[in-house]
Short mmCIF file of C-alpha atoms in Angstrom, two decimals:
data_model
loop_
_atom_site.label_atom_id
_atom_site.label_comp_id
_atom_site.label_asym_id
_atom_site.label_seq_id
_atom_site.Cartn_x
_atom_site.Cartn_y
_atom_site.Cartn_z
CA MET A 986 66.06 45.35 82.70
CA ARG A 987 67.02 44.95 86.31
CA LYS A 988 70.00 46.86 87.51
CA ARG A 989 71.87 43.72 88.67
CA ILE A 990 71.42 41.96 85.33
CA PHE A 991 72.48 45.12 83.49
CA VAL A 992 75.65 45.44 85.59
CA LEU A 993 76.40 41.70 85.18
CA ILE A 994 76.11 41.96 81.37
CA ILE A 995 78.48 44.95 81.32
CA ILE A 996 80.99 43.10 83.53
CA LEU A 997 80.89 39.96 81.35
CA MET A 998 81.26 42.01 78.16
CA SER A 999 84.18 43.92 79.67
CA ILE A 1000 85.93 40.69 80.71
CA ALA A 1001 85.41 39.24 77.22
CA LEU A 1002 86.77 42.41 75.59
CA ILE A 1003 89.82 42.53 77.86
CA GLY A 1004 90.45 38.83 77.18
CA ILE A 1005 90.22 39.21 73.40
CA ILE A 1006 92.47 42.28 73.38
CA SER A 1007 94.97 40.53 75.68
CA VAL A 1008 95.12 37.52 73.34
CA GLN A 1009 95.63 39.83 70.35
CA VAL A 1010 98.37 41.80 72.12
CA PHE A 1011 100.07 38.53 73.20
CA TRP A 1012 99.89 37.23 69.64
CA ILE A 1013 101.36 40.46 68.27
CA LYS A 1014 104.21 40.40 70.80
CA ASN A 1015 104.84 36.73 70.06
CA THR A 1016 104.93 37.40 66.30
CA ILE A 1017 107.40 40.27 66.79
CA GLN A 1018 109.57 38.08 69.03
CA ILE A 1019 109.60 35.19 66.53
CA THR A 1020 110.41 37.58 63.68
CA GLU A 1021 113.25 39.10 65.71
CA GLU A 1022 114.65 35.65 66.54
CA GLN A 1023 114.50 34.71 62.86
CA PHE A 1024 116.27 37.97 62.02
CA THR A 1025 119.01 37.20 64.57
CA SER A 1026 119.42 33.65 63.25
CA ASN A 1027 119.71 34.86 59.65
CA VAL A 1028 122.23 37.53 60.62
CA LYS A 1029 124.41 35.01 62.50
CA PHE A 1030 124.38 32.59 59.59
CA ALA A 1031 125.26 35.39 57.18
CA LEU A 1032 128.15 36.62 59.35
CA ALA A 1033 129.52 33.10 59.76
CA LYS A 1034 129.37 32.58 56.00
CA VAL A 1035 131.12 35.91 55.35
CA SER A 1036 133.85 35.05 57.86
CA ASP A 1037 134.42 31.59 56.31
CA ASP A 1038 134.40 32.95 52.77
CA ILE A 1039 136.95 35.65 53.59
CA LYS A 1040 139.26 33.15 55.29
CA GLN A 1041 138.89 30.71 52.40
CA ARG A 1042 139.61 33.47 49.89
CA GLU A 1043 142.75 34.44 51.82
CA PHE A 1044 143.96 30.83 51.93
CA GLU A 1045 143.29 30.34 48.21
CA ASN A 1046 145.31 33.45 47.43
CA PHE A 1047 148.11 32.17 49.68
CA TYR A 1048 148.13 28.79 47.96
CA LEU A 1049 148.00 30.16 44.43
CA LYS A 1050 150.85 32.53 45.16
CA LEU A 1051 153.02 29.69 46.48
CA SER A 1052 152.04 27.51 43.52
CA ASP A 1053 153.27 30.17 41.13
CA ILE A 1054 156.70 30.56 42.75
CA TYR A 1055 157.47 27.21 44.35
CA LYS A 1056 159.75 26.00 41.50
CA GLU A 1057 161.95 29.02 42.04
CA GLY A 1058 162.79 27.67 45.44
CA GLU A 1059 165.36 25.04 46.35
CA LYS A 1060 164.25 21.48 45.54
CA PHE A 1061 164.92 18.78 48.09
CA LYS A 1062 167.08 15.89 46.86
CA GLU A 1063 164.75 13.28 48.24
CA SER A 1064 161.21 12.52 47.26
CA ASP A 1065 158.69 10.67 49.31
CA ILE A 1066 157.08 7.85 47.33
CA ARG A 1067 154.37 5.63 48.79
CA ASN A 1068 152.97 2.67 46.88
CA PHE A 1069 149.67 0.89 47.42
CA ILE A 1070 148.95 -2.38 45.52
CA TYR A 1071 145.74 -4.40 45.41
CA GLU A 1072 145.37 -7.67 43.46
CA LYS A 1073 142.43 -9.97 42.69
CA ILE A 1074 142.33 -13.29 40.73
CA ASP A 1075 139.17 -14.52 38.98
CA THR A 1076 139.62 -18.29 38.47
CA VAL A 1077 136.38 -18.67 36.56
CA ASN A 1078 137.29 -16.26 33.78
CA ASN A 1079 141.06 -16.81 34.13
CA GLU A 1080 141.64 -13.10 34.78
CA LYS A 1081 143.83 -11.22 37.24
CA PHE A 1082 143.14 -7.58 38.30
CA THR A 1083 145.98 -5.50 39.70
CA TYR A 1084 145.36 -1.98 41.13
CA SER A 1085 148.29 0.17 42.25
CA GLN A 1086 148.57 3.76 43.50
CA SER A 1087 151.73 5.78 44.01
CA ILE A 1088 151.83 9.00 46.05
CA ILE A 1089 154.80 11.15 45.04
CA GLU A 1090 155.79 14.19 47.11
CA GLN A 1091 158.28 16.68 45.70
CA ASN A 1092 159.57 18.97 48.46
CA TYR A 1093 160.56 22.63 47.89
CA LYS A 1094 161.73 25.47 50.07
CA VAL A 1095 159.82 28.56 48.96
CA PRO A 1096 160.75 32.12 50.01
CA THR A 1097 157.92 33.96 51.68
CA GLU A 1098 157.13 37.58 52.40
CA PHE A 1099 155.71 36.76 55.79
CA PHE A 1100 159.04 35.95 57.43
CA GLU A 1101 162.12 38.02 56.78
CA ASN A 1102 165.04 36.00 55.34
CA ASP A 1103 163.09 32.81 55.77
CA SER A 1104 161.22 30.25 53.69
CA ILE A 1105 158.55 27.61 54.10
CA ASP A 1106 158.30 24.01 52.95
CA PHE A 1107 155.98 23.43 50.00
CA LYS A 1108 155.03 19.91 48.91
CA GLU A 1109 154.06 19.16 45.34
CA ILE A 1110 151.96 15.99 45.59
CA TYR A 1111 151.04 13.70 42.70
CA SER A 1112 148.98 10.56 42.53
CA LYS A 1113 149.56 7.80 39.99
CA GLU A 1114 146.86 5.16 39.66
CA GLN A 1115 147.27 2.03 37.50
CA VAL A 1116 144.86 -0.83 36.73
CA VAL A 1117 146.20 -3.96 34.97
CA ILE A 1118 143.95 -6.78 33.74
CA ILE A 1119 145.83 -9.99 32.72
CA LYS A 1120 144.05 -12.84 30.95
CA GLU A 1121 145.95 -16.08 31.62
CA HIS A 1122 145.98 -18.99 29.04
CA ILE A 1123 146.57 -22.30 30.74
CA LEU A 1124 146.77 -24.95 27.91
CA ASP A 1125 148.28 -28.29 28.66
CA ASN A 1126 149.96 -26.63 31.58
CA ASP A 1127 152.06 -24.62 29.18
CA LYS A 1128 152.78 -21.32 30.88
CA SER A 1129 155.32 -20.18 28.36
CA ILE A 1130 152.75 -18.44 26.24
CA ASN A 1131 152.63 -14.70 26.91
CA ALA A 1132 149.33 -13.75 28.56
CA PRO A 1133 147.51 -10.72 27.02
CA GLU A 1134 146.89 -7.78 29.31
CA GLU A 1135 144.95 -4.44 29.51
CA ARG A 1136 146.61 -1.50 31.28
CA TYR A 1137 144.93 1.79 32.46
CA ILE A 1138 147.02 4.60 33.99
CA LYS A 1139 145.84 7.91 35.58
CA VAL A 1140 148.22 10.57 36.86
CA GLY A 1141 146.98 13.68 38.71
CA ARG A 1142 148.08 16.38 41.11
CA LEU A 1143 146.52 16.27 44.61
CA GLU A 1144 145.89 19.94 45.31
CA GLY A 1145 143.65 19.07 48.24
CA ALA A 1146 146.46 17.25 49.95
CA GLU A 1147 148.85 20.09 49.19
CA LYS A 1148 146.45 22.61 50.74
CA SER A 1149 145.94 20.45 53.78
CA SER A 1150 149.66 20.30 54.42
CA LEU A 1151 149.84 24.11 54.24
CA GLU A 1152 147.08 24.95 56.75
CA ASN A 1153 149.31 25.05 59.83
CA VAL A 1154 151.96 27.05 58.00
CA PHE A 1155 149.29 29.43 56.68
CA ASP A 1156 147.85 30.22 60.15
CA ILE A 1157 151.31 31.05 61.47
CA SER A 1158 152.36 32.99 58.41
CA VAL A 1159 149.42 35.39 58.00
CA SER A 1160 148.81 36.03 61.71
CA LYS A 1161 151.57 38.63 61.71
CA LEU A 1162 149.95 40.72 58.97
CA PRO A 1163 147.87 43.80 59.96
CA ILE A 1164 144.13 43.31 59.48
CA HIS A 1165 143.73 45.99 56.80
CA LYS A 1166 146.13 44.02 54.55
CA ARG A 1167 144.10 40.84 54.97
CA VAL A 1168 140.63 42.19 54.21
CA SER A 1169 139.25 45.46 52.80
CA ASN A 1170 136.13 47.49 53.55
CA ARG A 1171 134.97 46.95 50.01
CA GLU A 1172 135.12 43.16 50.33
CA ILE A 1173 133.28 43.11 53.66
CA THR A 1174 130.57 45.45 52.39
CA TYR A 1175 130.11 43.42 49.22
CA ARG A 1176 129.96 40.05 50.99
CA LEU A 1177 127.66 41.29 53.77
CA ASN A 1178 125.28 42.82 51.23
CA ASN A 1179 125.11 39.58 49.25
CA GLU A 1180 124.66 37.27 52.23
CA LEU A 1181 122.10 39.45 54.04
CA SER A 1182 120.09 40.06 50.86
CA SER A 1183 120.02 36.33 50.09
CA ARG A 1184 118.36 35.83 53.48
CA GLY A 1185 115.78 38.56 52.97
CA ILE A 1186 117.49 41.19 55.15
CA ASP A 1187 117.38 44.38 53.11
CA THR A 1188 118.21 47.16 55.56
CA ASP A 1189 121.16 49.44 56.30
CA PHE A 1190 123.99 48.10 58.43
CA LYS A 1191 127.28 49.27 59.92
CA TYR A 1192 130.28 47.11 60.73
CA GLY A 1193 133.69 47.19 62.33
CA ILE A 1194 136.51 44.71 63.04
CA TYR A 1195 137.93 44.80 66.56
CA SER A 1196 141.15 43.28 67.87
CA ASN A 1197 141.01 42.50 71.59
CA ASP A 1198 138.22 45.11 72.05
CA LEU A 1199 140.20 47.76 70.17
CA ALA A 1200 138.86 49.19 66.93
CA THR A 1201 140.87 48.58 63.77
CA GLN A 1202 141.01 50.53 60.51
CA VAL A 1203 138.51 48.15 58.89
CA LYS A 1204 135.09 49.63 59.69
CA SER A 1205 132.27 51.64 58.19
CA GLY A 1206 131.97 55.34 58.94
CA TYR A 1207 131.03 56.36 62.48
CA PHE A 1208 130.67 52.76 63.64
CA ARG A 1209 130.33 52.17 67.37
CA LYS A 1210 129.64 48.73 68.77
CA GLU A 1211 126.65 48.63 71.11
CA VAL A 1212 126.39 46.12 73.91
CA GLY A 1213 123.39 43.86 73.37
CA LYS A 1214 122.62 45.33 69.96
CA SER A 1215 125.68 44.41 67.88
CA TYR A 1216 126.13 40.99 66.31
CA LYS A 1217 129.65 39.54 66.18
CA VAL A 1218 131.56 36.69 64.57
CA PRO A 1219 135.27 35.73 64.90
CA MET A 1220 137.46 36.50 61.89
CA PHE A 1221 140.42 34.37 60.72
CA ALA A 1222 139.97 31.76 63.44
CA ASP A 1223 142.56 28.95 63.62
CA LYS A 1224 141.74 25.26 63.53
CA ASP A 1225 140.96 25.36 67.26
CA GLY A 1226 138.49 28.23 66.79
CA ASN A 1227 140.69 30.86 68.44
CA SER A 1228 140.87 34.32 66.92
CA ASN A 1229 142.22 37.75 67.78
CA PHE A 1230 139.72 39.54 65.55
CA GLN A 1231 135.94 39.94 65.74
CA LEU A 1232 133.59 41.38 63.14
CA PHE A 1233 130.76 43.44 64.71
CA VAL A 1234 127.64 44.42 62.75
CA THR A 1235 124.76 46.68 63.86
CA PHE A 1236 121.44 47.53 62.18
CA PRO A 1237 120.28 51.10 62.96
CA GLU A 1238 116.83 50.48 61.43
CA LYS A 1239 116.36 47.01 62.89
CA LYS A 1240 113.05 47.71 64.66
CA ASN A 1241 111.55 49.42 61.62
CA PHE A 1242 112.66 46.54 59.39
CA ILE A 1243 111.13 43.92 61.69
CA LEU A 1244 107.87 45.84 61.95
CA SER A 1245 107.77 46.46 58.21
CA SER A 1246 108.21 42.76 57.52
CA ILE A 1247 105.01 41.98 59.43
CA TYR A 1248 103.17 45.27 59.00
CA LYS A 1249 100.28 43.69 57.08
CA ILE A 1250 99.57 41.22 59.88
CA LEU A 1251 100.02 43.95 62.49
CA ALA A 1252 97.72 46.32 60.60
CA LEU A 1253 95.01 43.67 60.32
CA SER A 1254 95.35 42.77 64.00
CA VAL A 1255 95.16 46.43 65.10
CA PHE A 1256 92.22 46.95 62.72
CA PHE A 1257 90.30 44.04 64.22
CA ILE A 1258 91.12 45.19 67.76
CA LEU A 1259 89.69 48.62 66.92
CA ILE A 1260 86.57 46.97 65.46
CA ILE A 1261 86.15 44.91 68.64
CA ILE A 1262 86.55 48.01 70.82
CA LEU A 1263 84.13 50.03 68.68
CA ALA A 1264 81.62 47.18 68.70
CA PHE A 1265 81.91 46.89 72.46
CA VAL A 1266 81.56 50.64 73.03
CA SER A 1267 78.63 50.76 70.61
CA ALA A 1268 76.93 47.80 72.29
CA LEU A 1269 77.53 49.31 75.72
CA TYR A 1270 76.24 52.68 74.54
CA GLN A 1271 73.13 51.04 73.09
CA LEU A 1272 72.53 49.15 76.33
CA VAL A 1273 72.85 52.31 78.40
CA ARG A 1274 70.79 54.24 75.85
CA GLN A 1275 68.04 51.62 75.82
CA LYS A 1276 67.98 51.60 79.61
CA GLN A 1277 67.69 55.38 79.65
CA ILE A 1278 64.98 55.33 76.97
CA SER A 1279 63.11 52.67 78.92
CA GLU A 1280 63.23 54.81 82.05
CA ILE A 1281 62.33 57.96 80.10
CA LYS A 1282 59.39 56.29 78.38
CA THR A 1283 58.12 54.97 81.68
CA ASP A 1284 58.40 58.47 83.11
CA PHE A 1285 56.75 59.88 79.99
CA ILE A 1286 53.80 57.49 80.31
CA ASN A 1287 53.42 58.44 83.97
CA ASN A 1288 53.49 62.15 83.13
CA MET A 1289 51.11 61.69 80.20
CA THR A 1290 48.70 59.75 82.40
CA HIS A 1291 48.88 62.48 84.99
CA GLU A 1292 48.34 65.19 82.35
CA PHE A 1293 45.27 63.38 80.96
CA LYS A 1294 43.93 62.34 84.35
CA THR A 1295 43.31 65.92 85.52
CA PRO A 1296 41.30 67.14 82.47
CA ILE A 1297 39.37 63.88 82.32
CA ALA A 1298 38.45 64.21 85.99
CA THR A 1299 37.49 67.86 85.42
CA ILE A 1300 35.31 66.90 82.44
CA ASN A 1301 33.59 64.15 84.46
CA LEU A 1302 32.89 66.53 87.32
CA ALA A 1303 31.51 69.13 84.89
CA LEU A 1304 29.26 66.53 83.24
CA ASP A 1305 28.00 65.32 86.63
CA ALA A 1306 27.30 68.92 87.61
CA ILE A 1307 25.35 69.55 84.41
CA LYS A 1308 23.19 66.47 85.10
CA ASN A 1309 22.11 68.02 88.39
CA PRO A 1310 18.52 69.30 87.96
CA LYS A 1311 19.38 72.49 89.82
CA ILE A 1312 22.30 73.25 87.48
CA ILE A 1313 20.79 72.23 84.14
CA SER A 1314 18.06 74.86 84.52
CA ASP A 1315 20.70 77.56 85.14
CA ASN A 1316 21.95 78.54 81.67
CA GLU A 1317 24.83 80.60 83.00
CA LYS A 1318 26.29 77.70 84.98
CA VAL A 1319 25.72 75.26 82.14
CA LEU A 1320 27.61 77.52 79.74
CA ARG A 1321 30.43 77.87 82.27
CA TYR A 1322 30.74 74.08 82.63
CA VAL A 1323 30.55 73.58 78.85
CA LYS A 1324 33.36 76.12 78.42
CA MET A 1325 35.37 74.25 81.06
CA ILE A 1326 34.83 70.95 79.19
CA ARG A 1327 35.89 72.57 75.91
CA GLU A 1328 39.08 74.05 77.45
CA GLU A 1329 40.05 70.75 79.05
CA ASN A 1330 39.35 68.92 75.79
CA LYS A 1331 41.49 71.46 73.94
CA ARG A 1332 44.25 70.92 76.49
CA MET A 1333 44.23 67.16 75.89
CA HIS A 1334 44.13 67.71 72.16
CA THR A 1335 47.20 69.96 72.42
CA GLN A 1336 49.08 67.30 74.37
CA VAL A 1337 48.24 64.65 71.76
CA GLU A 1338 49.25 66.99 68.93
CA ASN A 1339 52.63 67.59 70.58
CA VAL A 1340 53.31 63.87 70.78
CA LEU A 1341 52.19 63.26 67.18
CA ARG A 1342 54.20 66.23 65.93
CA ILE A 1343 57.42 64.88 67.50
CA SER A 1344 56.68 61.42 66.10
CA LYS A 1345 56.27 62.84 62.60
CA LEU A 1346 59.48 64.83 62.99
CA GLU A 1347 61.38 61.65 63.90
CA LYS A 1348 60.05 59.93 60.77
CA ASN A 1349 60.55 63.01 58.57
CA GLN A 1350 56.82 63.03 57.85
CA LEU A 1351 56.06 66.51 59.18
CA ASP A 1352 55.15 68.94 56.40
CA VAL A 1353 57.17 72.12 56.92
CA SER A 1354 56.32 74.51 54.09
CA LYS A 1355 58.51 77.62 54.05
CA GLU A 1356 57.76 81.10 52.88
CA LYS A 1357 59.19 84.59 53.30
CA VAL A 1358 58.28 85.86 56.78
CA ASP A 1359 59.30 88.66 59.12
CA LEU A 1360 60.90 87.24 62.26
CA HIS A 1361 59.90 90.23 64.42
CA GLU A 1362 56.26 89.64 63.53
CA ILE A 1363 56.59 85.97 64.53
CA ILE A 1364 58.10 87.00 67.88
CA GLU A 1365 55.28 89.46 68.54
CA GLU A 1366 52.68 86.83 67.64
CA ALA A 1367 54.34 84.26 69.94
CA ILE A 1368 54.24 86.75 72.84
CA THR A 1369 50.46 87.05 72.50
CA HIS A 1370 50.16 83.32 73.28
CA VAL A 1371 51.97 83.60 76.62
CA VAL A 1372 51.41 87.18 77.80
CA LEU A 1373 48.41 86.20 79.95
CA LEU A 1374 50.45 83.50 81.71
CA VAL A 1375 53.25 85.99 82.37
CA ASN A 1376 50.83 88.58 83.71
CA ASP A 1377 49.11 85.96 85.84
CA LYS A 1378 52.43 85.26 87.62
CA GLY A 1379 53.19 88.97 87.93
CA GLY A 1380 56.04 88.90 85.42
CA SER A 1381 56.99 90.88 82.32
CA ILE A 1382 58.41 90.47 78.82
CA LYS A 1383 60.87 93.04 77.47
CA MET A 1384 61.62 93.23 73.75
CA ASN A 1385 64.87 94.65 72.43
CA LEU A 1386 64.55 94.04 68.69
CA LYS A 1387 67.71 95.57 67.22
CA ALA A 1388 67.98 93.52 64.02
CA ASN A 1389 67.58 95.53 60.82
CA SER A 1390 67.32 92.57 58.41
CA THR A 1391 64.48 90.30 59.59
CA ALA A 1392 63.29 88.54 56.41
CA ILE A 1393 63.81 84.78 56.55
CA LEU A 1394 62.52 81.72 54.70
CA ALA A 1395 60.55 79.76 57.29
CA SER A 1396 57.29 78.13 58.36
CA GLN A 1397 55.38 80.76 60.32
CA PHE A 1398 53.36 78.16 62.23
CA HIS A 1399 56.31 76.03 63.38
CA LEU A 1400 58.62 78.95 64.08
CA THR A 1401 55.89 80.55 66.22
CA ASN A 1402 55.63 77.28 68.16
CA VAL A 1403 59.42 77.32 68.66
CA ILE A 1404 59.33 80.78 70.29
CA VAL A 1405 56.23 79.85 72.33
CA ASN A 1406 57.94 76.68 73.63
CA ILE A 1407 61.05 78.58 74.77
CA LEU A 1408 58.92 81.30 76.41
CA ASP A 1409 56.69 78.68 78.05
CA ASN A 1410 59.76 77.02 79.62
CA ALA A 1411 60.99 80.40 80.86
CA ILE A 1412 57.62 80.90 82.59
CA LYS A 1413 57.31 77.37 84.02
CA TYR A 1414 60.86 77.19 85.38
CA SER A 1415 60.77 80.50 87.25
CA ASP A 1416 60.11 80.30 90.98
CA ASP A 1417 59.47 84.04 91.22
CA ALA A 1418 57.72 86.41 88.84
CA PRO A 1419 59.25 85.69 85.41
CA THR A 1420 61.26 88.48 83.83
CA ILE A 1421 61.96 87.68 80.20
CA GLU A 1422 64.03 89.66 77.71
CA ILE A 1423 63.97 89.02 73.94
CA LEU A 1424 66.88 90.40 71.93
CA THR A 1425 67.51 90.23 68.17
CA GLU A 1426 70.61 91.25 66.24
CA ASN A 1427 72.17 90.71 62.84
CA THR A 1428 75.44 89.14 61.75
CA GLU A 1429 76.66 88.96 58.16
CA LYS A 1430 74.42 86.09 57.08
CA TYR A 1431 72.25 85.36 60.12
CA ILE A 1432 69.70 86.84 62.46
CA THR A 1433 70.14 85.88 66.10
CA ILE A 1434 67.38 85.66 68.72
CA LYS A 1435 68.29 85.57 72.41
CA ILE A 1436 65.62 84.79 75.00
CA LYS A 1437 66.88 85.46 78.51
CA ASP A 1438 65.03 84.60 81.73
CA ASN A 1439 65.61 84.80 85.47
CA GLY A 1440 64.52 81.22 86.18
CA ILE A 1441 66.09 78.42 88.21
CA GLY A 1442 68.84 77.80 85.64
CA MET A 1443 70.61 74.56 84.77
CA ASN A 1444 73.92 72.87 85.47
CA LYS A 1445 76.28 71.65 82.74
CA SER A 1446 74.97 68.06 82.63
CA VAL A 1447 71.39 69.24 82.14
CA GLN A 1448 72.44 71.65 79.37
CA LYS A 1449 73.98 68.71 77.43
CA ASN A 1450 70.72 66.72 77.51
CA ILE A 1451 68.02 69.36 77.46
CA PHE A 1452 67.33 69.04 73.69
CA LYS A 1453 66.93 65.24 73.87
CA LYS A 1454 63.51 63.72 73.43
CA PHE A 1455 61.64 62.92 76.68
CA TYR A 1456 64.42 64.44 78.81
CA ARG A 1457 63.33 66.39 81.87
CA GLU A 1458 65.38 67.64 84.79
CA GLU A 1459 64.52 65.99 88.07
CA ARG A 1460 64.77 67.60 91.46
CA GLY A 1461 64.85 65.09 94.29
CA ASN A 1462 63.60 62.34 91.93
CA VAL A 1463 60.35 64.28 91.48
CA HIS A 1464 59.35 66.32 88.42
CA ASN A 1465 58.20 69.60 89.93
CA VAL A 1466 56.99 71.02 86.62
CA LYS A 1467 54.41 69.28 84.46
CA GLY A 1468 55.40 68.33 80.93
CA HIS A 1469 56.57 65.52 78.67
CA GLY A 1470 60.13 66.52 77.78
CA LEU A 1471 59.15 67.07 74.13
CA GLY A 1472 59.11 70.84 73.77
CA LEU A 1473 62.83 71.55 73.37
CA SER A 1474 63.33 68.42 71.28
CA TYR A 1475 60.71 69.84 68.90
CA VAL A 1476 62.49 73.23 68.99
CA LYS A 1477 65.82 71.70 67.96
CA LYS A 1478 64.30 69.66 65.13
CA ILE A 1479 62.45 72.64 63.65
CA ILE A 1480 65.52 74.91 63.86
CA GLU A 1481 67.66 72.24 62.14
CA ILE A 1482 65.04 71.94 59.37
CA HIS A 1483 65.47 75.70 58.85
CA GLN A 1484 69.30 75.26 58.57
CA GLY A 1485 69.79 77.11 61.84
CA GLU A 1486 71.18 76.24 65.24
CA VAL A 1487 70.02 76.55 68.83
CA TYR A 1488 71.96 76.34 72.08
CA VAL A 1489 71.61 77.36 75.71
CA GLU A 1490 73.80 79.14 78.24
CA SER A 1491 72.75 78.82 81.84
CA GLU A 1492 73.86 79.08 85.42
CA LYS A 1493 72.16 77.41 88.32
CA GLY A 1494 70.03 79.86 90.35
CA ILE A 1495 70.62 82.79 87.97
CA GLY A 1496 68.73 81.96 84.78
CA SER A 1497 69.09 80.77 81.20
CA THR A 1498 69.64 82.29 77.77
CA PHE A 1499 68.43 80.44 74.70
CA THR A 1500 70.08 81.52 71.44
CA VAL A 1501 68.59 80.77 68.02
CA LYS A 1502 70.49 81.53 64.79
CA LEU A 1503 68.61 81.48 61.48
CA PRO A 1504 69.93 82.27 57.99
CA LEU A 1505 68.70 85.42 56.29
CA ILE A 1506 67.26 85.39 52.79
#
């Protein structure tokens, strides 16, 4: 994949992710805002209803009290009587309908506790309704015969009219009472609980009644009104809507209540946002990983071709030399060239085996049979495979085998290859004569092998990737040391199969120390 296309795909995916997350965040904020507005609306309706109910209750008490005592007051001598008459004649059926209504007002002066040595006017209002149906007999124009009639009478007290006439007197009368005598904490708490619960608001609240911004005795414990956070409604407003008292209510757990009311939707939204982010990160990681693998495989093929090209060329040259009549008659030279062909063939075979071995490890097809072995013997055997290379470069291997318990359950063949691979890297990545030290020691349940060299070392980024398949450190975009990047990947896989662990500590220009921990029997 070209670099420009790769970058473009990442940019487009990032824009899409940011857009999706922004839409989700906007939707969440919008949902919270709508829920908060609904909460505010419900609270205002509840407070208004509480205020109206308390005022209505106070007026009903006022009216009932006056109704109980009004006859003890002084009765006016005059009564106000108003009559209303309606008449209709049906000439077809010879009937006449007469409807009449009388409004009777009895006036009383009733003593009141609101004004000292004073009284108020109380009107007792009755309504009398009468319906008369007269059937007229007109025979030979003789009107002397009494006409039959039907009469219906209804008498009732007009309490609604009585209450209406008292409203102005009521507002003036009760306004002089202190607020704690007009309403109690118990009543406010009860009514607020009922109204808020009926609107789905089930959370703690605090309240207080203020008169001209001064707190009154009617309030819940430790109430303080908060600007912008408290809801208010006028209490005991007159017919013009004016009031000296305001009821303030606050909700300490308002935010938690709003969030809890939509927590399922919020949880789903956050869950899906996380899935989108994880999917994006995973896709981006896979893209980067595939790009790296593509580059690594290309590099691997180039290295493999180079590794095979040299022995193939050597074999061809040896074969051409053997065909020479002067050479073929010289047995010593023929044997030397045959040995060279065999060594180069063995070298190619080793390279192929390494690749196949890693492939089998990846597919869990490699047969690793374990048996009881002595780790010190494996180390000594591994040294025999590389000692000639070390001597050829003028180096040395020092063994410091301090471990007392060395019996482990392992595959001798694969564990030998592990030690050989680490030693081979120590030799290859040393600019000067390699000096290698092998140390073993015991812990409670493990035996530890440390292989220390004086090579070129590695920086932190290389140490993180060194056990990955096909990975090789580059210097100036050129691999200075031949190989395929498979050796340490093989080492890690084999150690993991043996329930052990391997890691490296290194410093650029000083050297590296590979540590292998394996469980004891």
